[in-house]
Amino acid sequence: MKVVISEFMDEAAIAAELSGLDTLYDPGLVDRPEALRAALADADAVIVRNRTELRGDLLAAAPKLRAVGRLGVGLDNIDLDACRARGIAVYPATGANDGAVAEYVIAAALLLLRGAYGASAAVAAGAWPRAALMGREIAGKRLGLVGFGAIARETARRAAALGMALAAFDPHLAAQDPAWNPASGPVARLSLDDLLAQSDVLSLHVPLTPETRGMIGAAEIARMRPGSVLINAARGGVVDEAALAAALRAGRLGGAALDVFAAEPVDAAAGALFRDVPNLILTPHIAGVTVESNIRVSAVTARAVRRHLTGG
């Protein structure tokens, strides 16, 4: 049985969980479409991250495919309907990187609210910009979570420990669900409009679907509290990037952090939109990837694929 791995993965997990299988590990395959298509011709399983678009011609090129392992939780790069129709099982690494994303969100909120951590060059050059760098504390601020699934709940737990008030919008979670009343304290259940208007930090935790694509556009950004901070470590395409850049340039928002983008990887032409935008953190879809989470995600995914192929 052959397993193809088209993006980076913990090699120890491959050795431990996929031993005895014919494993092709080539993290550069995602950037060589013809080689990837050829490798999948006789593959029983494929393991991918978010950049491998497993749909259309690529799926058709894998007639023996029985299982897909996803090194992460977002599934918008996989044609789930086509996989379902062919009986191909899809295994996301549910829960394995929740803590990593939650830490990223809290760190970004702290950085953006405080605003002092980019001063190294100025201080080293002899400037002493104390007045310009008087930032804000995170304690007492309201964290608004768009979507209240597992990662958002991990984020809320950490935010509560820092003294933040918590609120969320999630139309798919019933009002009586116990998730709204965790041990760390109740989470207010708000409409999206109210969450936008009342949050000091707005963090997005939704998949990319027809329903969520563009859900934070110019109108929604205009409803956000002046000086508030927006963090998107969920999926690109949920936020109107041009509208966000314009709001930051105008000083309407206090800052933003984007880990995900409508088109990835971001090239120089697309990146020009963000050039010289103030109080903006850009990272390359790395929120859920740490040394520790990579080990967990790789082991969980490889184990699921092996179990599907071998029955044990």
Short mmCIF file of C-alpha atoms in Angstrom, two decimals:
data_model
loop_
_atom_site.label_atom_id
_atom_site.label_comp_id
_atom_site.label_asym_id
_atom_site.label_seq_id
_atom_site.Cartn_x
_atom_site.Cartn_y
_atom_site.Cartn_z
CA MET A 1 0.00 0.00 0.00
CA LYS A 2 1.36 3.38 -1.04
CA VAL A 3 1.08 6.65 0.87
CA VAL A 4 2.08 9.95 -0.75
CA ILE A 5 2.90 12.96 1.44
CA SER A 6 2.97 16.19 -0.57
CA GLU A 7 3.80 18.78 2.13
CA PHE A 8 6.03 19.00 5.19
CA MET A 9 5.41 16.64 8.09
CA ASP A 10 7.24 15.37 11.16
CA GLU A 11 9.57 12.65 9.89
CA ALA A 12 9.61 10.77 13.19
CA ALA A 13 5.83 10.38 12.94
CA ILE A 14 6.21 8.99 9.41
CA ALA A 15 8.75 6.44 10.62
CA ALA A 16 6.70 5.45 13.67
CA GLU A 17 3.19 5.40 12.24
CA LEU A 18 3.69 4.47 8.58
CA SER A 19 6.39 1.81 8.91
CA GLY A 20 5.87 -1.12 6.59
CA LEU A 21 3.94 0.95 4.05
CA ASP A 22 5.36 2.20 0.76
CA THR A 23 5.73 5.85 1.74
CA LEU A 24 6.75 8.65 -0.61
CA TYR A 25 7.60 11.73 1.45
CA ASP A 26 8.38 14.74 -0.73
CA PRO A 27 7.27 18.07 0.79
CA GLY A 28 8.07 19.80 -2.50
CA LEU A 29 5.51 17.82 -4.48
CA VAL A 30 2.88 20.49 -3.84
CA ASP A 31 4.89 22.82 -6.09
CA ARG A 32 5.40 20.22 -8.86
CA PRO A 33 1.89 19.40 -10.12
CA GLU A 34 2.93 16.91 -12.79
CA ALA A 35 5.13 14.97 -10.40
CA LEU A 36 2.36 14.94 -7.79
CA ARG A 37 -0.15 13.69 -10.34
CA ALA A 38 2.24 10.91 -11.37
CA ALA A 39 2.88 9.94 -7.74
CA LEU A 40 -0.84 9.64 -7.07
CA ALA A 41 -1.47 7.30 -10.00
CA ASP A 42 -1.00 4.22 -7.80
CA ALA A 43 -1.46 5.77 -4.34
CA ASP A 44 -3.81 4.29 -1.76
CA ALA A 45 -3.59 7.38 0.46
CA VAL A 46 -2.31 10.94 0.36
CA ILE A 47 -1.41 13.25 3.24
CA VAL A 48 -1.60 17.01 2.63
CA ARG A 49 -1.61 20.36 4.38
CA ASN A 50 -3.56 23.35 3.09
CA ARG A 51 -1.73 24.09 -0.17
CA THR A 52 -2.42 20.85 -2.04
CA GLU A 53 -5.69 21.37 -3.93
CA LEU A 54 -7.16 17.89 -3.90
CA ARG A 55 -9.97 18.21 -6.39
CA GLY A 56 -10.82 17.87 -10.07
CA ASP A 57 -8.03 16.52 -12.25
CA LEU A 58 -5.79 15.71 -9.32
CA LEU A 59 -8.40 13.48 -7.70
CA ALA A 60 -9.13 11.89 -11.06
CA ALA A 61 -5.42 11.07 -11.37
CA ALA A 62 -5.64 8.93 -8.20
CA PRO A 63 -8.00 6.05 -9.12
CA LYS A 64 -6.86 3.82 -6.21
CA LEU A 65 -7.17 6.50 -3.53
CA ARG A 66 -8.88 5.29 -0.35
CA ALA A 67 -7.88 7.82 2.30
CA VAL A 68 -6.83 11.46 2.63
CA GLY A 69 -4.99 12.69 5.71
CA ARG A 70 -5.16 16.43 6.38
CA LEU A 71 -2.36 17.91 8.50
CA GLY A 72 -4.70 20.47 10.05
CA VAL A 73 -8.45 20.99 10.31
CA GLY A 74 -9.48 23.21 7.38
CA LEU A 75 -10.92 21.19 4.50
CA ASP A 76 -11.59 23.88 1.88
CA ASN A 77 -8.71 22.58 -0.28
CA ILE A 78 -10.32 19.12 -0.53
CA ASP A 79 -13.36 18.29 -2.65
CA LEU A 80 -15.33 16.54 0.07
CA ASP A 81 -18.30 15.77 -2.17
CA ALA A 82 -16.09 14.05 -4.72
CA CYS A 83 -14.31 12.09 -2.00
CA ARG A 84 -17.62 11.05 -0.49
CA ALA A 85 -18.94 9.93 -3.86
CA ARG A 86 -15.88 7.72 -4.37
CA GLY A 87 -15.83 6.37 -0.82
CA ILE A 88 -12.57 8.12 0.01
CA ALA A 89 -12.24 8.75 3.75
CA VAL A 90 -10.90 12.17 4.84
CA TYR A 91 -9.13 12.49 8.18
CA PRO A 92 -8.42 15.98 9.56
CA ALA A 93 -6.15 16.32 12.60
CA THR A 94 -8.99 17.54 14.79
CA GLY A 95 -7.79 19.08 18.05
CA ALA A 96 -4.09 18.57 17.49
CA ASN A 97 -3.20 22.21 16.84
CA ASP A 98 -5.95 24.01 18.80
CA GLY A 99 -3.59 25.25 21.50
CA ALA A 100 -1.06 26.57 18.99
CA VAL A 101 -3.68 28.71 17.22
CA ALA A 102 -5.09 29.93 20.54
CA GLU A 103 -1.64 31.04 21.67
CA TYR A 104 -1.10 32.86 18.38
CA VAL A 105 -4.35 34.79 18.80
CA ILE A 106 -3.55 35.85 22.36
CA ALA A 107 0.02 36.83 21.44
CA ALA A 108 -1.21 38.89 18.48
CA ALA A 109 -3.77 40.66 20.68
CA LEU A 110 -1.10 41.51 23.26
CA LEU A 111 1.29 42.79 20.59
CA LEU A 112 -1.29 44.92 18.83
CA LEU A 113 -2.82 46.41 21.96
CA ARG A 114 0.51 47.25 23.58
CA GLY A 115 2.20 48.46 20.40
CA ALA A 116 5.68 48.80 21.90
CA TYR A 117 7.42 45.71 20.62
CA GLY A 118 8.48 47.09 17.25
CA ALA A 119 10.64 49.82 18.78
CA SER A 120 13.99 48.01 18.80
CA ALA A 121 15.46 49.88 15.82
CA ALA A 122 14.35 53.28 17.15
CA VAL A 123 15.72 52.62 20.63
CA ALA A 124 19.01 51.28 19.26
CA ALA A 125 19.31 54.40 17.10
CA GLY A 126 19.08 56.66 20.15
CA ALA A 127 15.39 57.57 20.02
CA TRP A 128 13.32 57.23 23.16
CA PRO A 129 9.68 57.17 21.91
CA ARG A 130 7.92 56.51 25.22
CA ALA A 131 5.00 58.86 24.66
CA ALA A 132 4.29 57.42 21.23
CA LEU A 133 4.29 53.87 22.55
CA MET A 134 1.83 54.11 25.42
CA GLY A 135 -0.28 51.07 24.63
CA ARG A 136 -3.32 49.39 26.11
CA GLU A 137 -3.68 46.53 28.59
CA ILE A 138 -5.50 43.37 27.63
CA ALA A 139 -7.17 42.97 31.03
CA GLY A 140 -10.70 44.31 30.99
CA LYS A 141 -10.97 44.27 27.20
CA ARG A 142 -13.68 42.26 25.47
CA LEU A 143 -12.64 39.42 23.17
CA GLY A 144 -15.23 38.73 20.48
CA LEU A 145 -15.05 35.32 18.82
CA VAL A 146 -16.69 34.80 15.43
CA GLY A 147 -17.39 31.09 15.64
CA PHE A 148 -17.19 29.22 18.93
CA GLY A 149 -15.76 25.82 18.10
CA ALA A 150 -12.84 24.03 19.72
CA ILE A 151 -10.10 26.53 18.83
CA ALA A 152 -12.22 29.52 19.83
CA ARG A 153 -12.94 27.85 23.18
CA GLU A 154 -9.22 27.28 23.79
CA THR A 155 -8.64 30.94 22.95
CA ALA A 156 -11.41 32.00 25.33
CA ARG A 157 -9.92 29.96 28.16
CA ARG A 158 -6.56 31.70 27.80
CA ALA A 159 -8.17 35.11 27.41
CA ALA A 160 -10.21 34.61 30.59
CA ALA A 161 -6.99 33.94 32.50
CA LEU A 162 -5.75 37.36 31.37
CA GLY A 163 -8.87 39.11 32.64
CA MET A 164 -10.70 39.59 29.35
CA ALA A 165 -14.48 39.62 29.03
CA LEU A 166 -15.74 37.06 26.52
CA ALA A 167 -18.42 37.04 23.83
CA ALA A 168 -19.05 35.00 20.70
CA PHE A 169 -21.27 34.68 17.64
CA ASP A 170 -22.08 31.17 16.50
CA PRO A 171 -25.50 30.55 14.92
CA HIS A 172 -24.78 26.81 14.80
CA LEU A 173 -24.39 26.48 18.56
CA ALA A 174 -27.65 26.29 20.53
CA ALA A 175 -28.24 28.81 23.31
CA GLN A 176 -28.53 26.01 25.86
CA ASP A 177 -25.20 24.41 24.89
CA PRO A 178 -22.94 24.11 27.97
CA ALA A 179 -20.04 25.58 25.97
CA TRP A 180 -21.45 29.04 26.75
CA ASN A 181 -20.82 28.48 30.47
CA PRO A 182 -17.32 27.04 30.89
CA ALA A 183 -15.52 26.81 34.23
CA SER A 184 -13.57 29.99 33.40
CA GLY A 185 -16.79 32.04 33.26
CA PRO A 186 -19.77 32.64 30.96
CA VAL A 187 -19.34 33.66 27.34
CA ALA A 188 -21.96 36.14 26.13
CA ARG A 189 -23.88 34.88 23.08
CA LEU A 190 -24.30 37.85 20.72
CA SER A 191 -25.45 38.57 17.20
CA LEU A 192 -22.70 39.35 14.73
CA ASP A 193 -23.66 43.03 14.63
CA ASP A 194 -23.52 43.31 18.42
CA LEU A 195 -20.24 41.42 18.58
CA LEU A 196 -18.67 43.76 16.02
CA ALA A 197 -19.83 46.84 17.91
CA GLN A 198 -18.85 45.65 21.39
CA SER A 199 -15.49 43.89 20.96
CA ASP A 200 -12.07 45.37 21.59
CA VAL A 201 -10.42 42.34 19.99
CA LEU A 202 -12.27 40.42 17.25
CA SER A 203 -10.90 36.97 16.42
CA LEU A 204 -12.22 34.82 13.58
CA HIS A 205 -12.75 31.07 14.01
CA VAL A 206 -14.85 29.91 11.07
CA PRO A 207 -14.17 27.62 8.10
CA LEU A 208 -14.25 29.02 4.58
CA THR A 209 -17.69 28.19 3.16
CA PRO A 210 -20.10 30.01 0.84
CA GLU A 211 -21.73 31.35 4.01
CA THR A 212 -18.52 32.76 5.52
CA ARG A 213 -16.70 33.97 2.40
CA GLY A 214 -16.40 37.77 2.69
CA MET A 215 -18.39 37.84 5.94
CA ILE A 216 -16.09 40.56 7.34
CA GLY A 217 -16.32 43.18 4.61
CA ALA A 218 -16.26 46.96 4.52
CA ALA A 219 -19.69 47.28 6.16
CA GLU A 220 -18.77 44.93 9.01
CA ILE A 221 -15.41 46.63 9.58
CA ALA A 222 -17.20 49.98 9.73
CA ARG A 223 -19.39 48.60 12.53
CA MET A 224 -16.39 47.56 14.62
CA ARG A 225 -15.48 49.64 17.65
CA PRO A 226 -13.00 52.44 16.76
CA GLY A 227 -9.51 51.42 17.79
CA SER A 228 -10.40 47.73 17.99
CA VAL A 229 -8.15 44.93 16.78
CA LEU A 230 -8.97 42.21 14.21
CA ILE A 231 -7.22 38.83 14.11
CA ASN A 232 -7.74 36.24 11.39
CA ALA A 233 -6.00 32.92 11.94
CA ALA A 234 -8.93 30.96 10.48
CA ARG A 235 -9.20 31.08 6.70
CA GLY A 236 -8.33 33.58 4.00
CA GLY A 237 -11.34 34.82 2.09
CA VAL A 238 -13.36 35.44 5.24
CA VAL A 239 -12.02 39.02 5.43
CA ASP A 240 -12.09 41.65 2.68
CA GLU A 241 -8.37 42.40 2.74
CA ALA A 242 -8.62 45.67 0.81
CA ALA A 243 -11.30 47.00 3.15
CA LEU A 244 -9.19 46.05 6.17
CA ALA A 245 -6.09 47.75 4.76
CA ALA A 246 -8.12 50.89 4.08
CA ALA A 247 -9.50 50.92 7.64
CA LEU A 248 -6.01 50.60 9.09
CA ARG A 249 -4.61 53.35 6.86
CA ALA A 250 -7.47 55.62 7.93
CA GLY A 251 -6.81 54.91 11.62
CA ARG A 252 -10.31 53.47 11.99
CA LEU A 253 -8.99 50.27 13.60
CA GLY A 254 -6.25 49.91 16.17
CA GLY A 255 -4.50 47.03 14.42
CA ALA A 256 -4.85 43.68 12.72
CA ALA A 257 -3.08 40.35 12.40
CA LEU A 258 -3.55 38.17 9.33
CA ASP A 259 -2.15 34.65 9.22
CA VAL A 260 -4.32 33.58 6.29
CA PHE A 261 -5.05 35.17 2.93
CA ALA A 262 -7.49 34.91 0.05
CA ALA A 263 -4.67 33.68 -2.21
CA GLU A 264 -1.77 31.75 -0.72
CA PRO A 265 1.13 32.01 -0.82
CA VAL A 266 1.01 35.80 -1.08
CA ASP A 267 3.15 37.04 -3.96
CA ALA A 268 4.74 40.48 -4.24
CA ALA A 269 1.88 41.85 -6.35
CA ALA A 270 -0.77 40.79 -3.83
CA GLY A 271 1.41 41.89 -0.94
CA ALA A 272 1.56 45.44 -2.29
CA LEU A 273 -1.92 45.93 -0.83
CA PHE A 274 -0.39 45.80 2.65
CA ARG A 275 2.72 47.89 2.03
CA ASP A 276 3.24 50.52 4.76
CA VAL A 277 -0.10 49.72 6.41
CA PRO A 278 0.27 50.66 10.09
CA ASN A 279 -0.24 48.31 13.04
CA LEU A 280 -0.46 45.24 10.84
CA ILE A 281 1.06 41.81 11.51
CA LEU A 282 1.33 39.43 8.56
CA THR A 283 2.40 35.80 9.00
CA PRO A 284 2.51 32.94 6.46
CA HIS A 285 -0.32 30.62 7.62
CA ILE A 286 1.76 29.52 10.58
CA ALA A 287 -0.57 30.05 13.57
CA GLY A 288 -1.28 26.36 14.00
CA VAL A 289 2.26 25.19 13.26
CA THR A 290 4.72 24.92 16.13
CA VAL A 291 7.38 22.32 16.84
CA GLU A 292 5.01 20.68 19.30
CA SER A 293 1.84 20.89 17.23
CA ASN A 294 3.60 19.56 14.13
CA ILE A 295 4.52 16.42 16.07
CA ARG A 296 0.94 16.00 17.32
CA VAL A 297 -0.72 16.74 13.99
CA SER A 298 1.64 14.45 12.09
CA ALA A 299 1.15 11.54 14.50
CA VAL A 300 -2.65 11.88 14.59
CA THR A 301 -2.91 12.09 10.81
CA ALA A 302 -0.48 9.27 10.02
CA ARG A 303 -2.16 7.02 12.59
CA ALA A 304 -5.60 7.63 11.09
CA VAL A 305 -4.38 6.87 7.57
CA ARG A 306 -2.60 3.70 8.65
CA ARG A 307 -5.64 2.50 10.58
CA HIS A 308 -7.84 3.02 7.53
CA LEU A 309 -5.50 1.20 5.17
CA THR A 310 -4.57 -1.71 7.42
CA GLY A 311 -7.49 -1.95 9.82
CA GLY A 312 -5.25 -1.57 12.84
#
